[in-house]
XYZ file of N, CA and C in Angstrom:
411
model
N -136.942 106.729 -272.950
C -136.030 107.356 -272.018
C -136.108 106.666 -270.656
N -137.424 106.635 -270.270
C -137.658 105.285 -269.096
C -136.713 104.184 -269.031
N -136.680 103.596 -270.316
C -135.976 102.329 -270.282
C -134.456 102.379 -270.089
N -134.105 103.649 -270.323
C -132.624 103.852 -270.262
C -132.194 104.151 -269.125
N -132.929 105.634 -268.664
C -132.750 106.071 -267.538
C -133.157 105.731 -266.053
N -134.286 105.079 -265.684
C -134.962 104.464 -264.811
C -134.917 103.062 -264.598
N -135.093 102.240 -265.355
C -135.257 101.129 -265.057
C -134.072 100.266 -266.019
N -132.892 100.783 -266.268
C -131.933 99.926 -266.733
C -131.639 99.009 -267.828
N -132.398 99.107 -268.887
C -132.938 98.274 -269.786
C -131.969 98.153 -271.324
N -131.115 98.945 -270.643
C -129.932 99.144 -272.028
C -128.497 98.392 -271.949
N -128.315 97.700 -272.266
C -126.958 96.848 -272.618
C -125.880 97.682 -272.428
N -125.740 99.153 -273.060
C -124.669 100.085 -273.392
C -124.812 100.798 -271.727
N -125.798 101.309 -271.543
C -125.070 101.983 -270.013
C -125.622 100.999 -269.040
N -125.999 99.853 -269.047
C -125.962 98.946 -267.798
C -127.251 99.371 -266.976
N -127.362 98.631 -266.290
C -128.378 98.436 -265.137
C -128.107 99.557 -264.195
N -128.169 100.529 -264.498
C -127.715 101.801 -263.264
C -129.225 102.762 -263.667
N -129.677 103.806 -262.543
C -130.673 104.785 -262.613
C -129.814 106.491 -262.742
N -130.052 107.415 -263.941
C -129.606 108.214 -264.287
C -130.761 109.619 -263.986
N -130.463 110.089 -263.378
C -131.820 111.166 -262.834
C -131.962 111.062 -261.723
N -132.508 112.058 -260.790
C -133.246 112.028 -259.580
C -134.335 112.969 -259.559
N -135.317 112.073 -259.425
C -137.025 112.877 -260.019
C -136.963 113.352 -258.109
N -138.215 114.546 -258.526
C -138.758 115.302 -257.414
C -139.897 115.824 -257.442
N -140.817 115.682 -256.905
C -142.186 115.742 -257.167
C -142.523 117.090 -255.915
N -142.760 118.138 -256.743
C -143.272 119.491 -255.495
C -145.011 119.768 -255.206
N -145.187 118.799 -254.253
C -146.761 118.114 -254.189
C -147.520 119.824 -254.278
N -146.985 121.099 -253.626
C -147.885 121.881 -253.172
C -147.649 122.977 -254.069
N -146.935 122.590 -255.654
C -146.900 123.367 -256.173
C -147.492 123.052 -257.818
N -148.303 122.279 -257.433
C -149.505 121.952 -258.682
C -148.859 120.617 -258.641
N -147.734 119.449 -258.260
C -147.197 118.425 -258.421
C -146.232 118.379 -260.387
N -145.343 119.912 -259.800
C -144.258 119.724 -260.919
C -143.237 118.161 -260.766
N -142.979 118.132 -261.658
C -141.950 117.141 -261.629
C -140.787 117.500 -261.977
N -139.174 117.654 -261.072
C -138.353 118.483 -261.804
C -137.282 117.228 -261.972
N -136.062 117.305 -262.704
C -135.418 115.858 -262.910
C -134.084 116.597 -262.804
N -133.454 116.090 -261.710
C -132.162 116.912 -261.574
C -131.033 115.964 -262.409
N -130.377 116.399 -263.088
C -129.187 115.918 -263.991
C -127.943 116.029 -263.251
N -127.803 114.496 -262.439
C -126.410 114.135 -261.673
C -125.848 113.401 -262.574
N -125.424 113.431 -263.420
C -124.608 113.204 -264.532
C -123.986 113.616 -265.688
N -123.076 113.289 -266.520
C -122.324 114.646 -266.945
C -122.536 114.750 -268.452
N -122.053 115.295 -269.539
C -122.618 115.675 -270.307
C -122.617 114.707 -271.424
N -121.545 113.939 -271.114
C -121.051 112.688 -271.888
C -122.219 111.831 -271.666
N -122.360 111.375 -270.198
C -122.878 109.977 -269.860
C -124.688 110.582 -270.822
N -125.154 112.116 -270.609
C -126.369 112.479 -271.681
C -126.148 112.234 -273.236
N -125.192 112.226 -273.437
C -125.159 112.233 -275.111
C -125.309 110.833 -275.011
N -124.393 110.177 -274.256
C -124.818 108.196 -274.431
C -125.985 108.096 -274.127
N -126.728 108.312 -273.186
C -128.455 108.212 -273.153
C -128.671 108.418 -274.015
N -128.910 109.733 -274.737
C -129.560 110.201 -276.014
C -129.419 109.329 -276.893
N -128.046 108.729 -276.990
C -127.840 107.759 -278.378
C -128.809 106.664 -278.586
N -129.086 106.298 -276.770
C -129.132 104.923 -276.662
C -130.747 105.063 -276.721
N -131.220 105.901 -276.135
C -132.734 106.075 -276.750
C -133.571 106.335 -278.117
N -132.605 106.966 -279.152
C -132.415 107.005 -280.442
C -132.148 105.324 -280.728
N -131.717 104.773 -280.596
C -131.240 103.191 -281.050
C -132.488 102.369 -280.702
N -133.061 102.684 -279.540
C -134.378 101.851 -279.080
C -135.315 102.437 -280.216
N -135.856 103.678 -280.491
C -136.191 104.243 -281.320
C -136.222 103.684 -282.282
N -135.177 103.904 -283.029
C -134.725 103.475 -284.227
C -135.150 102.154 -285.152
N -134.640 100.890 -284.129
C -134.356 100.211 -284.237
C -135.457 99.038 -283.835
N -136.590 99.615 -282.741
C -137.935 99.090 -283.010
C -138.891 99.765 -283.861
N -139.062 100.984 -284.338
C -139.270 101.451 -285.757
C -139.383 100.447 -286.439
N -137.692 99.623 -287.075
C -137.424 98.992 -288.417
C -138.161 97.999 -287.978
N -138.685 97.416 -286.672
C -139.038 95.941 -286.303
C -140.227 95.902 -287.069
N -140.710 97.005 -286.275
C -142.296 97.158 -286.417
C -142.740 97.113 -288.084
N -141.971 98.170 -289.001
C -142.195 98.493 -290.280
C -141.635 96.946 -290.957
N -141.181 95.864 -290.475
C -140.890 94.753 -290.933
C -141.957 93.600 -291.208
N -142.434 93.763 -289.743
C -143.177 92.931 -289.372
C -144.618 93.295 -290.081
N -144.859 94.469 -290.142
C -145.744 94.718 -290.702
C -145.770 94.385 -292.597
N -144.657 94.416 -292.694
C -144.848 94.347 -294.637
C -144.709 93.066 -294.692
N -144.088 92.203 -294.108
C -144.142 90.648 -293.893
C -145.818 90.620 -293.688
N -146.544 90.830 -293.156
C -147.369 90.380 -292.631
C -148.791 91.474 -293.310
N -148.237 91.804 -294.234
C -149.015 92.960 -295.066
C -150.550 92.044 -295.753
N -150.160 90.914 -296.167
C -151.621 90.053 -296.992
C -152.243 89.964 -296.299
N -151.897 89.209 -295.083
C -152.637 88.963 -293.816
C -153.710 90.108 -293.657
N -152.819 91.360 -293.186
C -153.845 92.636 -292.407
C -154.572 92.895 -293.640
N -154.356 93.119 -294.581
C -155.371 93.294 -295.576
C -156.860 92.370 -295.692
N -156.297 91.136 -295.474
C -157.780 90.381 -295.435
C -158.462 90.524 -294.206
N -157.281 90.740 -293.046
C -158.331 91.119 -291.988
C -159.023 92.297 -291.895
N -158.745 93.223 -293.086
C -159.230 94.689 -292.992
C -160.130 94.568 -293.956
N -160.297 94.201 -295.031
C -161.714 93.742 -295.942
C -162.734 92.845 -295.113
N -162.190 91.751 -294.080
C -163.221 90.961 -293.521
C -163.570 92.099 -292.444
N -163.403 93.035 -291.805
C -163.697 94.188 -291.142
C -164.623 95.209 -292.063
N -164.322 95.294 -293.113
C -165.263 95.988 -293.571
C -166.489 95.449 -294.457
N -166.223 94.069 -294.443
C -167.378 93.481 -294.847
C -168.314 93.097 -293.538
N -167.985 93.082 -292.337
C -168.605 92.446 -291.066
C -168.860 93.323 -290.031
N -167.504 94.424 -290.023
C -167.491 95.073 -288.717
C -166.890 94.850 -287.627
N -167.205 93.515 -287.493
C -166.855 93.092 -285.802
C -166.631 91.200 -286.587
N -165.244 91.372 -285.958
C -164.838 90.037 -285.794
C -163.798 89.461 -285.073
N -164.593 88.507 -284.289
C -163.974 87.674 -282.851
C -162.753 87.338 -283.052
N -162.241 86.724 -282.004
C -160.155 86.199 -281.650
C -160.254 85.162 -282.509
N -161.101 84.123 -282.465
C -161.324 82.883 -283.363
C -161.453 83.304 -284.961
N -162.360 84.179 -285.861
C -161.638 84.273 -287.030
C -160.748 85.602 -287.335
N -160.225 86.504 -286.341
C -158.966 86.801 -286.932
C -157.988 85.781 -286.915
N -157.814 84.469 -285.900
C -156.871 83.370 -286.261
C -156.784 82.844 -287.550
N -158.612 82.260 -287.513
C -158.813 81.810 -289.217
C -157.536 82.604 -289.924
N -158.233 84.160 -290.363
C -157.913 84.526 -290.898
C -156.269 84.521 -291.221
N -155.103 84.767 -290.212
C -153.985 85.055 -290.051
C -153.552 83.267 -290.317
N -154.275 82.654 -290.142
C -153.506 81.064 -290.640
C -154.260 80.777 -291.835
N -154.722 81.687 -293.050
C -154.744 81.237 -294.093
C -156.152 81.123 -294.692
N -157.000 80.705 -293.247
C -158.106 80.271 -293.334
C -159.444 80.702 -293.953
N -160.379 80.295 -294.488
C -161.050 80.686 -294.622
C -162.804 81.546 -293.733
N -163.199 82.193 -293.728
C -164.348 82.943 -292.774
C -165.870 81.996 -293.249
N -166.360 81.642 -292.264
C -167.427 81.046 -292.383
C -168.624 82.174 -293.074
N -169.907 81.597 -293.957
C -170.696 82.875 -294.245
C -171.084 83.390 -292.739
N -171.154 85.029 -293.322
C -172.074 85.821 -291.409
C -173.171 85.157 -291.262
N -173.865 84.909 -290.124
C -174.764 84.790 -290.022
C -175.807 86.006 -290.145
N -177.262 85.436 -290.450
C -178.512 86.840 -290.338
C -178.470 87.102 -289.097
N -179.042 88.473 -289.073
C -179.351 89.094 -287.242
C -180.507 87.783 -286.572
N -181.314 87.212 -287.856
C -182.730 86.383 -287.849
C -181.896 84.665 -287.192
N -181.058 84.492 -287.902
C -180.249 83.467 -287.429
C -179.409 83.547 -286.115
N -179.173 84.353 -285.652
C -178.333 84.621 -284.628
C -179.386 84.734 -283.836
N -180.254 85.123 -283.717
C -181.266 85.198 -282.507
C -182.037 83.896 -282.594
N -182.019 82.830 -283.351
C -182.505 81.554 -283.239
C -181.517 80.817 -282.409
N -180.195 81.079 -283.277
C -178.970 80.278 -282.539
C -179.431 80.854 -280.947
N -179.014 81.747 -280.484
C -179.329 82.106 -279.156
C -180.431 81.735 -278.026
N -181.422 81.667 -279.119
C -182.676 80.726 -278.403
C -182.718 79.587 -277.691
N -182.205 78.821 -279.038
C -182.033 77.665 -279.110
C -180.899 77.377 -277.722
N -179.794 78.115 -277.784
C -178.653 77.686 -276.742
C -179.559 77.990 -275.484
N -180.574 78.958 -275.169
C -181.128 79.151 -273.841
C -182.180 77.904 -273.405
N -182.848 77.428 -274.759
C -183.634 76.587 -274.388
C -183.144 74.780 -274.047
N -182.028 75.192 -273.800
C -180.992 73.577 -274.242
C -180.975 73.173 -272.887
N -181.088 71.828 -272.161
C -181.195 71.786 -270.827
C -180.002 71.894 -270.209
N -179.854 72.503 -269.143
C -178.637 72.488 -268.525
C -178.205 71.765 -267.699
N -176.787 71.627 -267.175
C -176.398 70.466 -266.607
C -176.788 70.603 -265.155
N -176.920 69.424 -264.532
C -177.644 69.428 -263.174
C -176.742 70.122 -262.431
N -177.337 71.266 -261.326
C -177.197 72.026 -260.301
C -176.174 71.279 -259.314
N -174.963 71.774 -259.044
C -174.160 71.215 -258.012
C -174.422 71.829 -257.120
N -174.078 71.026 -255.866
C -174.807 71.370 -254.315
C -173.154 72.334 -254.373
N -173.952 73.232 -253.130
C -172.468 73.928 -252.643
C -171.440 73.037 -251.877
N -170.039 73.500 -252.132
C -169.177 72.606 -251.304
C -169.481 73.241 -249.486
N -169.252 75.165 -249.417
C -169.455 75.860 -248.218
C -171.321 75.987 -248.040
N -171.741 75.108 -247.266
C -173.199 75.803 -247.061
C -173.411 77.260 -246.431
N -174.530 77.592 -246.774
C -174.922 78.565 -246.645
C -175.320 79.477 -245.285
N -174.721 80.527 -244.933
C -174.723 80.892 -243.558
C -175.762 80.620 -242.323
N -177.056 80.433 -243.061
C -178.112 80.871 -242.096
C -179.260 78.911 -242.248
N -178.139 78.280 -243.034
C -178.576 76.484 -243.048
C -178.082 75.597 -242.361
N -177.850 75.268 -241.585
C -177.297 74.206 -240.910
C -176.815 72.893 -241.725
N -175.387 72.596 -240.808
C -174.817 71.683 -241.578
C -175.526 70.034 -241.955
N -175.440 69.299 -243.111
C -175.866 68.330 -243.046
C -175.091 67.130 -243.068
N -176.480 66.251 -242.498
C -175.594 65.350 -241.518
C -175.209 64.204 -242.536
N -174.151 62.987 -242.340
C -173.815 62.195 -243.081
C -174.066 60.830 -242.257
Protein backbone atom coordinates (compact mmCIF):
# COMPACT_ATOMS: atom_id res chain seq x y z
CA UNK A 1 0.00 0.00 0.00
CA UNK A 2 3.20 2.18 0.68
CA UNK A 3 4.23 1.70 -2.74
CA UNK A 4 1.06 2.88 -4.19
CA UNK A 5 0.01 5.36 -1.93
CA UNK A 6 3.16 7.15 -0.59
CA UNK A 7 5.86 6.85 -2.55
CA UNK A 8 4.45 6.47 -6.18
CA UNK A 9 5.67 3.28 -7.36
CA UNK A 10 2.72 2.23 -9.60
CA UNK A 11 2.60 2.75 -13.37
CA UNK A 12 -1.44 2.80 -13.19
CA UNK A 13 -1.94 5.80 -10.75
CA UNK A 14 1.42 7.59 -11.41
CA UNK A 15 3.83 9.24 -9.25
CA UNK A 16 1.24 11.19 -7.07
CA UNK A 17 0.83 10.72 -2.86
CA UNK A 18 -2.82 9.49 -1.93
CA UNK A 19 -3.47 10.04 1.94
CA UNK A 20 -2.59 12.57 4.43
CA UNK A 21 -1.09 10.81 7.57
CA UNK A 22 -1.37 12.61 11.08
CA UNK A 23 0.38 11.63 13.91
CA UNK A 24 -1.51 12.77 17.53
CA UNK A 25 1.91 12.77 19.54
CA UNK A 26 -0.11 13.29 23.02
CA UNK A 27 -2.50 10.81 22.41
CA UNK A 28 -0.39 7.56 22.70
CA UNK A 29 1.02 8.66 18.87
CA UNK A 30 -2.28 7.34 16.87
CA UNK A 31 -1.80 7.52 13.37
CA UNK A 32 -5.02 8.62 11.58
CA UNK A 33 -4.98 8.64 7.49
CA UNK A 34 -7.44 11.03 6.18
CA UNK A 35 -8.97 9.83 2.73
CA UNK A 36 -8.74 13.00 0.24
CA UNK A 37 -9.71 10.97 -2.45
CA UNK A 38 -12.71 9.51 -3.86
CA UNK A 39 -14.05 6.25 -3.93
CA UNK A 40 -13.02 5.35 -7.40
CA UNK A 41 -9.39 6.63 -7.23
CA UNK A 42 -9.64 3.67 -3.63
CA UNK A 43 -10.91 0.89 -5.62
CA UNK A 44 -7.85 1.69 -8.23
CA UNK A 45 -5.42 1.60 -5.24
CA UNK A 46 -6.92 -1.49 -3.98
CA UNK A 47 -6.56 -3.06 -7.43
CA UNK A 48 -3.23 -1.88 -7.82
CA UNK A 49 -1.99 -3.25 -4.51
CA UNK A 50 -3.70 -6.60 -5.19
CA UNK A 51 -1.58 -6.71 -8.62
CA UNK A 52 1.75 -5.96 -6.65
CA UNK A 53 0.50 -8.73 -4.46
CA UNK A 54 -0.41 -10.92 -6.81
CA UNK A 55 1.90 -10.76 -9.15
CA UNK A 56 5.16 -10.87 -6.93
CA UNK A 57 3.53 -13.93 -5.24
CA UNK A 58 3.76 -15.74 -8.88
CA UNK A 59 7.54 -14.30 -9.05
CA UNK A 60 8.52 -15.57 -5.96
CA UNK A 61 6.59 -19.17 -6.27
CA UNK A 62 8.56 -19.28 -9.76
CA UNK A 63 11.67 -18.60 -8.83
CA UNK A 64 11.53 -20.77 -6.22
CA UNK A 65 10.44 -24.13 -8.20
CA UNK A 66 13.04 -23.15 -10.84
CA UNK A 67 15.44 -23.10 -8.33
CA UNK A 68 13.90 -25.99 -6.19
CA UNK A 69 17.28 -28.68 -6.69
CA UNK A 70 19.42 -26.06 -5.76
CA UNK A 71 17.60 -25.21 -2.17
CA UNK A 72 17.31 -28.72 -1.54
CA UNK A 73 21.03 -29.40 -1.60
CA UNK A 74 21.53 -26.38 0.23
CA UNK A 75 19.09 -27.68 2.86
CA UNK A 76 20.67 -31.30 3.22
CA UNK A 77 24.24 -29.54 3.23
CA UNK A 78 22.54 -27.52 6.28
CA UNK A 79 21.55 -30.36 7.87
CA UNK A 80 24.48 -32.28 7.45
CA UNK A 81 26.82 -29.16 8.74
CA UNK A 82 24.64 -26.60 10.25
CA UNK A 83 26.42 -23.63 9.36
CA UNK A 84 27.58 -22.87 5.97
CA UNK A 85 29.53 -19.79 4.67
CA UNK A 86 28.66 -17.30 1.32
CA UNK A 87 31.55 -19.28 -0.42
CA UNK A 88 29.87 -22.84 -0.34
CA UNK A 89 26.35 -21.83 -0.64
CA UNK A 90 27.90 -20.42 -4.13
CA UNK A 91 29.62 -23.86 -4.55
CA UNK A 92 26.62 -25.14 -3.95
CA UNK A 93 24.06 -22.97 -6.21
CA UNK A 94 26.73 -23.31 -9.25
CA UNK A 95 26.59 -26.98 -9.21
CA UNK A 96 29.51 -27.44 -7.18
CA UNK A 97 30.66 -29.69 -5.15
CA UNK A 98 31.28 -29.15 -0.83
CA UNK A 99 34.66 -29.85 0.30
CA UNK A 100 34.79 -32.77 3.30
CA UNK A 101 33.94 -30.63 6.95
CA UNK A 102 36.64 -30.28 8.63
CA UNK A 103 37.22 -31.92 12.54
CA UNK A 104 36.64 -29.34 15.44
CA UNK A 105 40.62 -31.07 15.99
CA UNK A 106 41.49 -29.77 12.47
CA UNK A 107 40.06 -26.49 12.60
CA UNK A 108 41.82 -25.55 15.68
CA UNK A 109 45.22 -26.63 14.06
CA UNK A 110 44.25 -24.71 10.90
CA UNK A 111 43.78 -21.69 13.26
CA UNK A 112 47.01 -22.16 15.01
CA UNK A 113 48.84 -22.56 12.41
CA UNK A 114 47.32 -19.15 10.65
CA UNK A 115 48.29 -17.32 14.17
CA UNK A 116 51.65 -18.69 14.21
CA UNK A 117 52.43 -17.59 10.43
CA UNK A 118 54.68 -14.45 10.40
CA UNK A 119 53.11 -11.40 9.64
CA UNK A 120 53.75 -8.79 7.28
CA UNK A 121 56.04 -6.01 8.48
CA UNK A 122 54.38 -3.19 10.61
CA UNK A 123 53.70 0.03 8.55
CA UNK A 124 54.76 3.26 10.15
CA UNK A 125 51.75 5.62 10.54
CA UNK A 126 51.10 8.05 7.71
CA UNK A 127 49.41 10.80 10.83
CA UNK A 128 51.94 10.56 13.82
CA UNK A 129 50.91 10.32 16.93
CA UNK A 130 49.66 13.25 19.12
CA UNK A 131 52.01 13.42 21.96
CA UNK A 132 55.48 12.41 19.25
CA UNK A 133 56.94 14.89 17.49
CA UNK A 134 57.27 15.17 13.91
CA UNK A 135 60.17 13.46 12.14
CA UNK A 136 62.65 15.02 10.48
CA UNK A 137 63.69 14.22 6.76
Amino acid sequence: RKMVCEWGMSDAMGPLTFGKKEEQIFLGREIAQHQDYSEDTALKIDQEVKRFVTDNYQRAHRLLSESKETLIKIADALLAREVLDAEQVKRLAAGLPLDEPQSVAARVIAAEEDELRPRTKERTPIVPALNKPLPQE
